[in-house]
């Protein structure tokens, strides 16, 4: 039986109740593949949020509440405030730092066969396609870059399934210096992921699904 970890990462949005409801839904989906499913939440410590119901929830196996660095600290590390198309370096740094930390911590927690990498505000249904999402060699995601075919697409950074080793390789920028270089050449945050995957020889594949949605209320204030 495969052992699978689900990582839901990002801010608590729009609220804890919504995050827990999505945790239930994604566990139901992955439980169609195996009974051995653990859920991890990784988020930032924010003033005004009571995390007690999240911490005590029986559906959550572990939660990482990280201290958020200041914008000034991040810009000092990276050296510039925006990616090429204007996306804040600060937001991109928070995303990649959190993902790398959480994925490596999950690997040390237990010997999982696969990691499902999602967001706190994302819902997905696989339907009859679920078996296609689990490959020993391929990083499965919602869509991938088609620039090599003349398109302008990019590899999705919101949801993916891969073996533990491939998932970590896909998100492990290794050093701040390497992350800085990736950011320097990136137009959008997804280009950073593509750069890491290219360096670490991770092959991505677009995989079918029934439905996929980001919470329409995700920009509301958490409470």
PDB file of C-alpha atoms in Angstrom:
ATOM      1  CA  UNK A   1       0.000   0.000   0.000  1.00  0.00           C
ATOM      2  CA  UNK A   2       1.334   3.420  -0.952  1.00  0.00           C
ATOM      3  CA  UNK A   3       1.940   5.900   1.857  1.00  0.00           C
ATOM      4  CA  UNK A   4       0.931   9.376   0.730  1.00  0.00           C
ATOM      5  CA  UNK A   5       1.473  12.781   2.323  1.00  0.00           C
ATOM      6  CA  UNK A   6      -0.704  15.746   1.402  1.00  0.00           C
ATOM      7  CA  UNK A   7       0.881  19.175   1.810  1.00  0.00           C
ATOM      8  CA  UNK A   8      -1.526  22.112   1.857  1.00  0.00           C
ATOM      9  CA  UNK A   9       0.542  25.267   1.993  1.00  0.00           C
ATOM     10  CA  UNK A  10       0.009  29.000   1.992  1.00  0.00           C
ATOM     11  CA  UNK A  11      -1.891  31.630   3.958  1.00  0.00           C
ATOM     12  CA  UNK A  12      -5.069  30.763   5.864  1.00  0.00           C
ATOM     13  CA  UNK A  13      -7.613  31.969   3.344  1.00  0.00           C
ATOM     14  CA  UNK A  14     -10.337  32.802   3.437  1.00  0.00           C
ATOM     15  CA  UNK A  15     -10.585  31.208   6.935  1.00  0.00           C
ATOM     16  CA  UNK A  16      -9.714  28.103   8.930  1.00  0.00           C
ATOM     17  CA  UNK A  17     -13.100  26.483   8.331  1.00  0.00           C
ATOM     18  CA  UNK A  18     -12.555  26.726   4.587  1.00  0.00           C
ATOM     19  CA  UNK A  19      -9.059  25.252   4.845  1.00  0.00           C
ATOM     20  CA  UNK A  20     -10.358  22.316   6.880  1.00  0.00           C
ATOM     21  CA  UNK A  21     -13.169  21.680   4.401  1.00  0.00           C
ATOM     22  CA  UNK A  22     -10.630  21.508   1.584  1.00  0.00           C
ATOM     23  CA  UNK A  23      -8.464  19.167   3.652  1.00  0.00           C
ATOM     24  CA  UNK A  24     -11.429  16.815   3.982  1.00  0.00           C
ATOM     25  CA  UNK A  25     -12.123  16.959   0.242  1.00  0.00           C
ATOM     26  CA  UNK A  26      -8.545  16.304  -0.857  1.00  0.00           C
ATOM     27  CA  UNK A  27      -8.184  13.449   1.633  1.00  0.00           C
ATOM     28  CA  UNK A  28     -11.363  11.880   0.247  1.00  0.00           C
ATOM     29  CA  UNK A  29      -9.906  12.114  -3.254  1.00  0.00           C
ATOM     30  CA  UNK A  30      -6.521  10.624  -2.366  1.00  0.00           C
ATOM     31  CA  UNK A  31      -8.126   7.927  -0.194  1.00  0.00           C
ATOM     32  CA  UNK A  32      -9.492   6.442  -3.426  1.00  0.00           C
ATOM     33  CA  UNK A  33      -5.878   5.501  -4.117  1.00  0.00           C
ATOM     34  CA  UNK A  34      -4.776   4.371  -0.628  1.00  0.00           C
ATOM     35  CA  UNK A  35      -5.898   4.263   2.998  1.00  0.00           C
ATOM     36  CA  UNK A  36      -2.524   5.563   4.204  1.00  0.00           C
ATOM     37  CA  UNK A  37      -2.912   9.345   3.900  1.00  0.00           C
ATOM     38  CA  UNK A  38      -1.439  12.034   6.169  1.00  0.00           C
ATOM     39  CA  UNK A  39      -2.229  15.744   5.856  1.00  0.00           C
ATOM     40  CA  UNK A  40       0.232  18.534   6.608  1.00  0.00           C
ATOM     41  CA  UNK A  41      -0.565  22.244   6.712  1.00  0.00           C
ATOM     42  CA  UNK A  42       2.199  24.809   6.248  1.00  0.00           C
ATOM     43  CA  UNK A  43       1.294  28.454   6.787  1.00  0.00           C
ATOM     44  CA  UNK A  44       2.575  31.772   8.078  1.00  0.00           C
ATOM     45  CA  UNK A  45       1.988  33.047  11.588  1.00  0.00           C
ATOM     46  CA  UNK A  46      -0.418  35.972  11.237  1.00  0.00           C
ATOM     47  CA  UNK A  47      -1.824  38.281  13.883  1.00  0.00           C
ATOM     48  CA  UNK A  48      -5.516  37.826  14.587  1.00  0.00           C
ATOM     49  CA  UNK A  49      -5.755  34.170  13.548  1.00  0.00           C
ATOM     50  CA  UNK A  50      -6.637  31.557  16.168  1.00  0.00           C
ATOM     51  CA  UNK A  51      -4.927  28.365  15.002  1.00  0.00           C
ATOM     52  CA  UNK A  52      -6.306  26.171  17.806  1.00  0.00           C
ATOM     53  CA  UNK A  53      -9.069  24.530  15.756  1.00  0.00           C
ATOM     54  CA  UNK A  54      -6.571  23.748  13.008  1.00  0.00           C
ATOM     55  CA  UNK A  55      -4.045  22.306  15.449  1.00  0.00           C
ATOM     56  CA  UNK A  56      -6.661  20.182  17.225  1.00  0.00           C
ATOM     57  CA  UNK A  57      -8.392  18.929  14.073  1.00  0.00           C
ATOM     58  CA  UNK A  58      -8.299  15.123  13.842  1.00  0.00           C
ATOM     59  CA  UNK A  59      -7.892  15.302  10.069  1.00  0.00           C
ATOM     60  CA  UNK A  60      -4.599  17.241  10.253  1.00  0.00           C
ATOM     61  CA  UNK A  61      -1.530  15.185  11.150  1.00  0.00           C
ATOM     62  CA  UNK A  62       0.892  18.059  11.531  1.00  0.00           C
ATOM     63  CA  UNK A  63       0.991  21.815  11.053  1.00  0.00           C
ATOM     64  CA  UNK A  64       3.945  24.098  10.437  1.00  0.00           C
ATOM     65  CA  UNK A  65       3.328  27.713  11.475  1.00  0.00           C
ATOM     66  CA  UNK A  66       6.307  29.685  10.223  1.00  0.00           C
ATOM     67  CA  UNK A  67       7.480  33.143  11.208  1.00  0.00           C
ATOM     68  CA  UNK A  68       7.304  35.415   8.193  1.00  0.00           C
ATOM     69  CA  UNK A  69      10.428  37.429   7.340  1.00  0.00           C
ATOM     70  CA  UNK A  70       9.965  41.108   6.602  1.00  0.00           C
ATOM     71  CA  UNK A  71       9.954  42.492   3.089  1.00  0.00           C
ATOM     72  CA  UNK A  72      13.127  44.412   3.890  1.00  0.00           C
ATOM     73  CA  UNK A  73      14.921  41.217   4.984  1.00  0.00           C
ATOM     74  CA  UNK A  74      13.972  39.398   1.798  1.00  0.00           C
ATOM     75  CA  UNK A  75      14.924  42.217  -0.562  1.00  0.00           C
ATOM     76  CA  UNK A  76      18.280  42.497   1.214  1.00  0.00           C
ATOM     77  CA  UNK A  77      18.861  38.761   0.604  1.00  0.00           C
ATOM     78  CA  UNK A  78      17.708  38.742  -3.012  1.00  0.00           C
ATOM     79  CA  UNK A  79      18.851  42.206  -4.037  1.00  0.00           C
ATOM     80  CA  UNK A  80      15.880  43.461  -6.074  1.00  0.00           C
ATOM     81  CA  UNK A  81      12.173  44.058  -5.346  1.00  0.00           C
ATOM     82  CA  UNK A  82      10.441  42.573  -8.405  1.00  0.00           C
ATOM     83  CA  UNK A  83      10.667  39.869 -11.044  1.00  0.00           C
ATOM     84  CA  UNK A  84      10.896  40.965 -14.686  1.00  0.00           C
ATOM     85  CA  UNK A  85       7.140  41.391 -15.129  1.00  0.00           C
ATOM     86  CA  UNK A  86       6.692  43.222 -11.836  1.00  0.00           C
ATOM     87  CA  UNK A  87       5.683  40.378  -9.492  1.00  0.00           C
ATOM     88  CA  UNK A  88       7.060  41.104  -5.993  1.00  0.00           C
ATOM     89  CA  UNK A  89      10.235  39.224  -5.142  1.00  0.00           C
ATOM     90  CA  UNK A  90       8.969  39.087  -1.557  1.00  0.00           C
ATOM     91  CA  UNK A  91       5.898  37.009  -2.404  1.00  0.00           C
ATOM     92  CA  UNK A  92       7.876  34.637  -4.606  1.00  0.00           C
ATOM     93  CA  UNK A  93      10.484  34.148  -1.880  1.00  0.00           C
ATOM     94  CA  UNK A  94       7.806  33.333   0.701  1.00  0.00           C
ATOM     95  CA  UNK A  95       6.321  30.699  -1.602  1.00  0.00           C
ATOM     96  CA  UNK A  96       9.553  28.922  -2.461  1.00  0.00           C
ATOM     97  CA  UNK A  97      11.021  29.125   1.032  1.00  0.00           C
ATOM     98  CA  UNK A  98       7.877  27.622   2.557  1.00  0.00           C
ATOM     99  CA  UNK A  99       7.594  24.857  -0.022  1.00  0.00           C
ATOM    100  CA  UNK A 100      11.213  23.788   0.350  1.00  0.00           C
ATOM    101  CA  UNK A 101      11.016  23.812   4.153  1.00  0.00           C
ATOM    102  CA  UNK A 102       7.725  21.898   4.317  1.00  0.00           C
ATOM    103  CA  UNK A 103       8.662  19.253   1.753  1.00  0.00           C
ATOM    104  CA  UNK A 104      11.997  18.484   3.402  1.00  0.00           C
ATOM    105  CA  UNK A 105      10.323  18.310   6.825  1.00  0.00           C
ATOM    106  CA  UNK A 106       7.702  15.887   5.499  1.00  0.00           C
ATOM    107  CA  UNK A 107      10.426  13.659   4.061  1.00  0.00           C
ATOM    108  CA  UNK A 108      12.077  13.473   7.485  1.00  0.00           C
ATOM    109  CA  UNK A 109       8.737  12.777   9.194  1.00  0.00           C
ATOM    110  CA  UNK A 110       7.980   9.464   7.502  1.00  0.00           C
ATOM    111  CA  UNK A 111       8.968   7.423   4.455  1.00  0.00           C
ATOM    112  CA  UNK A 112       6.178   8.473   2.075  1.00  0.00           C
ATOM    113  CA  UNK A 113       5.902   7.044  -1.426  1.00  0.00           C
ATOM    114  CA  UNK A 114       4.209  10.141  -2.857  1.00  0.00           C
ATOM    115  CA  UNK A 115       3.579  13.750  -1.897  1.00  0.00           C
ATOM    116  CA  UNK A 116       0.458  15.589  -3.017  1.00  0.00           C
ATOM    117  CA  UNK A 117       1.429  19.275  -3.127  1.00  0.00           C
ATOM    118  CA  UNK A 118      -1.557  21.615  -2.943  1.00  0.00           C
ATOM    119  CA  UNK A 119      -2.671  24.962  -1.532  1.00  0.00           C
ATOM    120  CA  UNK A 120      -4.850  25.884   1.415  1.00  0.00           C
ATOM    121  CA  UNK A 121      -7.398  27.452  -0.950  1.00  0.00           C
ATOM    122  CA  UNK A 122      -7.504  24.831  -3.723  1.00  0.00           C
ATOM    123  CA  UNK A 123     -10.047  22.120  -4.515  1.00  0.00           C
ATOM    124  CA  UNK A 124      -9.559  19.373  -7.087  1.00  0.00           C
ATOM    125  CA  UNK A 125     -11.461  16.298  -8.261  1.00  0.00           C
ATOM    126  CA  UNK A 126      -9.718  13.562 -10.260  1.00  0.00           C
ATOM    127  CA  UNK A 127     -12.673  11.336 -11.107  1.00  0.00           C
ATOM    128  CA  UNK A 128     -11.676   8.439 -13.337  1.00  0.00           C
ATOM    129  CA  UNK A 129      -8.228   9.962 -13.910  1.00  0.00           C
ATOM    130  CA  UNK A 130      -6.793   9.414 -10.433  1.00  0.00           C
ATOM    131  CA  UNK A 131      -4.465   6.531 -11.356  1.00  0.00           C
ATOM    132  CA  UNK A 132      -2.823   8.695 -14.024  1.00  0.00           C
ATOM    133  CA  UNK A 133      -1.586  11.069 -11.327  1.00  0.00           C
ATOM    134  CA  UNK A 134       0.766   8.578  -9.677  1.00  0.00           C
ATOM    135  CA  UNK A 135       3.981   7.855 -11.548  1.00  0.00           C
ATOM    136  CA  UNK A 136       7.342   6.663 -10.209  1.00  0.00           C
ATOM    137  CA  UNK A 137       9.239   8.951 -12.584  1.00  0.00           C
ATOM    138  CA  UNK A 138       7.031  11.876 -13.662  1.00  0.00           C
ATOM    139  CA  UNK A 139       5.970  15.064 -11.854  1.00  0.00           C
ATOM    140  CA  UNK A 140       2.225  15.244 -12.528  1.00  0.00           C
ATOM    141  CA  UNK A 141       0.527  18.628 -12.595  1.00  0.00           C
ATOM    142  CA  UNK A 142      -2.411  20.603 -13.972  1.00  0.00           C
ATOM    143  CA  UNK A 143      -0.618  22.178 -16.924  1.00  0.00           C
ATOM    144  CA  UNK A 144       2.947  22.554 -18.159  1.00  0.00           C
ATOM    145  CA  UNK A 145       4.898  25.021 -20.250  1.00  0.00           C
ATOM    146  CA  UNK A 146       4.381  24.809 -24.002  1.00  0.00           C
ATOM    147  CA  UNK A 147       6.946  27.452 -24.908  1.00  0.00           C
ATOM    148  CA  UNK A 148       9.000  24.808 -26.706  1.00  0.00           C
ATOM    149  CA  UNK A 149       6.017  24.489 -29.073  1.00  0.00           C
ATOM    150  CA  UNK A 150       5.838  28.217 -29.615  1.00  0.00           C
ATOM    151  CA  UNK A 151       3.285  28.852 -26.893  1.00  0.00           C
ATOM    152  CA  UNK A 152       3.509  31.143 -23.903  1.00  0.00           C
ATOM    153  CA  UNK A 153       2.410  28.719 -21.230  1.00  0.00           C
ATOM    154  CA  UNK A 154       4.036  27.919 -17.915  1.00  0.00           C
ATOM    155  CA  UNK A 155       4.210  25.005 -15.505  1.00  0.00           C
ATOM    156  CA  UNK A 156       1.548  25.135 -12.812  1.00  0.00           C
ATOM    157  CA  UNK A 157       2.856  25.797  -9.289  1.00  0.00           C
ATOM    158  CA  UNK A 158      -0.441  25.297  -7.428  1.00  0.00           C
ATOM    159  CA  UNK A 159      -0.930  21.528  -7.504  1.00  0.00           C
ATOM    160  CA  UNK A 160       1.182  18.473  -8.268  1.00  0.00           C
ATOM    161  CA  UNK A 161       1.748  14.841  -7.327  1.00  0.00           C
ATOM    162  CA  UNK A 162       5.129  13.115  -7.452  1.00  0.00           C
ATOM    163  CA  UNK A 163       7.261  10.675  -5.541  1.00  0.00           C
ATOM    164  CA  UNK A 164       8.794  12.217  -2.458  1.00  0.00           C
ATOM    165  CA  UNK A 165      12.225  12.468  -4.077  1.00  0.00           C
ATOM    166  CA  UNK A 166      10.924  14.020  -7.300  1.00  0.00           C
ATOM    167  CA  UNK A 167       8.726  16.492  -5.441  1.00  0.00           C
ATOM    168  CA  UNK A 168      11.655  17.708  -3.368  1.00  0.00           C
ATOM    169  CA  UNK A 169      13.934  17.880  -6.408  1.00  0.00           C
ATOM    170  CA  UNK A 170      11.315  19.989  -8.200  1.00  0.00           C
ATOM    171  CA  UNK A 171      11.228  22.596  -5.408  1.00  0.00           C
ATOM    172  CA  UNK A 172      14.754  22.478  -3.961  1.00  0.00           C
ATOM    173  CA  UNK A 173      16.546  25.659  -5.025  1.00  0.00           C
ATOM    174  CA  UNK A 174      19.399  24.532  -2.720  1.00  0.00           C
ATOM    175  CA  UNK A 175      20.879  27.924  -1.817  1.00  0.00           C
ATOM    176  CA  UNK A 176      19.814  31.552  -1.593  1.00  0.00           C
ATOM    177  CA  UNK A 177      22.406  32.367  -4.251  1.00  0.00           C
ATOM    178  CA  UNK A 178      20.787  29.928  -6.676  1.00  0.00           C
ATOM    179  CA  UNK A 179      17.315  31.218  -5.838  1.00  0.00           C
ATOM    180  CA  UNK A 180      18.547  34.754  -6.512  1.00  0.00           C
ATOM    181  CA  UNK A 181      19.766  33.754  -9.981  1.00  0.00           C
ATOM    182  CA  UNK A 182      16.485  31.989 -10.759  1.00  0.00           C
ATOM    183  CA  UNK A 183      14.543  35.070  -9.698  1.00  0.00           C
ATOM    184  CA  UNK A 184      16.787  37.343 -11.728  1.00  0.00           C
ATOM    185  CA  UNK A 185      15.833  35.532 -14.936  1.00  0.00           C
ATOM    186  CA  UNK A 186      12.175  34.844 -14.062  1.00  0.00           C
ATOM    187  CA  UNK A 187       9.322  36.750 -15.667  1.00  0.00           C
ATOM    188  CA  UNK A 188       6.764  35.178 -13.317  1.00  0.00           C
ATOM    189  CA  UNK A 189       7.058  32.984 -10.188  1.00  0.00           C
ATOM    190  CA  UNK A 190       6.328  29.804 -12.149  1.00  0.00           C
ATOM    191  CA  UNK A 191       9.536  30.310 -14.120  1.00  0.00           C
ATOM    192  CA  UNK A 192      11.473  29.740 -10.885  1.00  0.00           C
ATOM    193  CA  UNK A 193       9.917  26.285 -10.544  1.00  0.00           C
ATOM    194  CA  UNK A 194      10.735  25.533 -14.177  1.00  0.00           C
ATOM    195  CA  UNK A 195      14.349  26.546 -13.575  1.00  0.00           C
ATOM    196  CA  UNK A 196      14.703  24.275 -10.553  1.00  0.00           C
ATOM    197  CA  UNK A 197      13.125  21.369 -12.412  1.00  0.00           C
ATOM    198  CA  UNK A 198      15.418  21.842 -15.406  1.00  0.00           C
ATOM    199  CA  UNK A 199      18.519  21.905 -13.198  1.00  0.00           C
ATOM    200  CA  UNK A 200      17.435  18.795 -11.281  1.00  0.00           C
ATOM    201  CA  UNK A 201      16.201  16.873 -14.348  1.00  0.00           C
ATOM    202  CA  UNK A 202      12.595  16.600 -13.190  1.00  0.00           C
ATOM    203  CA  UNK A 203      10.175  15.740 -15.995  1.00  0.00           C
ATOM    204  CA  UNK A 204       6.683  17.237 -15.706  1.00  0.00           C
ATOM    205  CA  UNK A 205       3.533  16.051 -17.417  1.00  0.00           C
ATOM    206  CA  UNK A 206       0.102  17.623 -17.775  1.00  0.00           C
ATOM    207  CA  UNK A 207      -2.460  15.232 -16.319  1.00  0.00           C
ATOM    208  CA  UNK A 208      -6.264  15.208 -16.750  1.00  0.00           C
ATOM    209  CA  UNK A 209      -8.730  15.899 -13.945  1.00  0.00           C
ATOM    210  CA  UNK A 210     -12.457  16.515 -13.554  1.00  0.00           C
ATOM    211  CA  UNK A 211     -12.427  19.903 -11.819  1.00  0.00           C
ATOM    212  CA  UNK A 212      -9.996  22.346 -10.242  1.00  0.00           C
ATOM    213  CA  UNK A 213     -10.802  25.584  -8.446  1.00  0.00           C
ATOM    214  CA  UNK A 214      -9.205  28.220  -6.277  1.00  0.00           C
ATOM    215  CA  UNK A 215     -11.575  29.458  -3.580  1.00  0.00           C
ATOM    216  CA  UNK A 216     -13.381  32.518  -5.017  1.00  0.00           C
ATOM    217  CA  UNK A 217     -13.256  34.092  -1.536  1.00  0.00           C
ATOM    218  CA  UNK A 218      -9.520  33.505  -1.080  1.00  0.00           C
ATOM    219  CA  UNK A 219      -8.721  37.208  -0.917  1.00  0.00           C
ATOM    220  CA  UNK A 220     -11.137  37.797   1.963  1.00  0.00           C
ATOM    221  CA  UNK A 221      -9.662  38.446   5.398  1.00  0.00           C
ATOM    222  CA  UNK A 222      -9.084  35.272   7.429  1.00  0.00           C
ATOM    223  CA  UNK A 223     -10.793  35.055  10.793  1.00  0.00           C
TER     224      UNK A 223
END
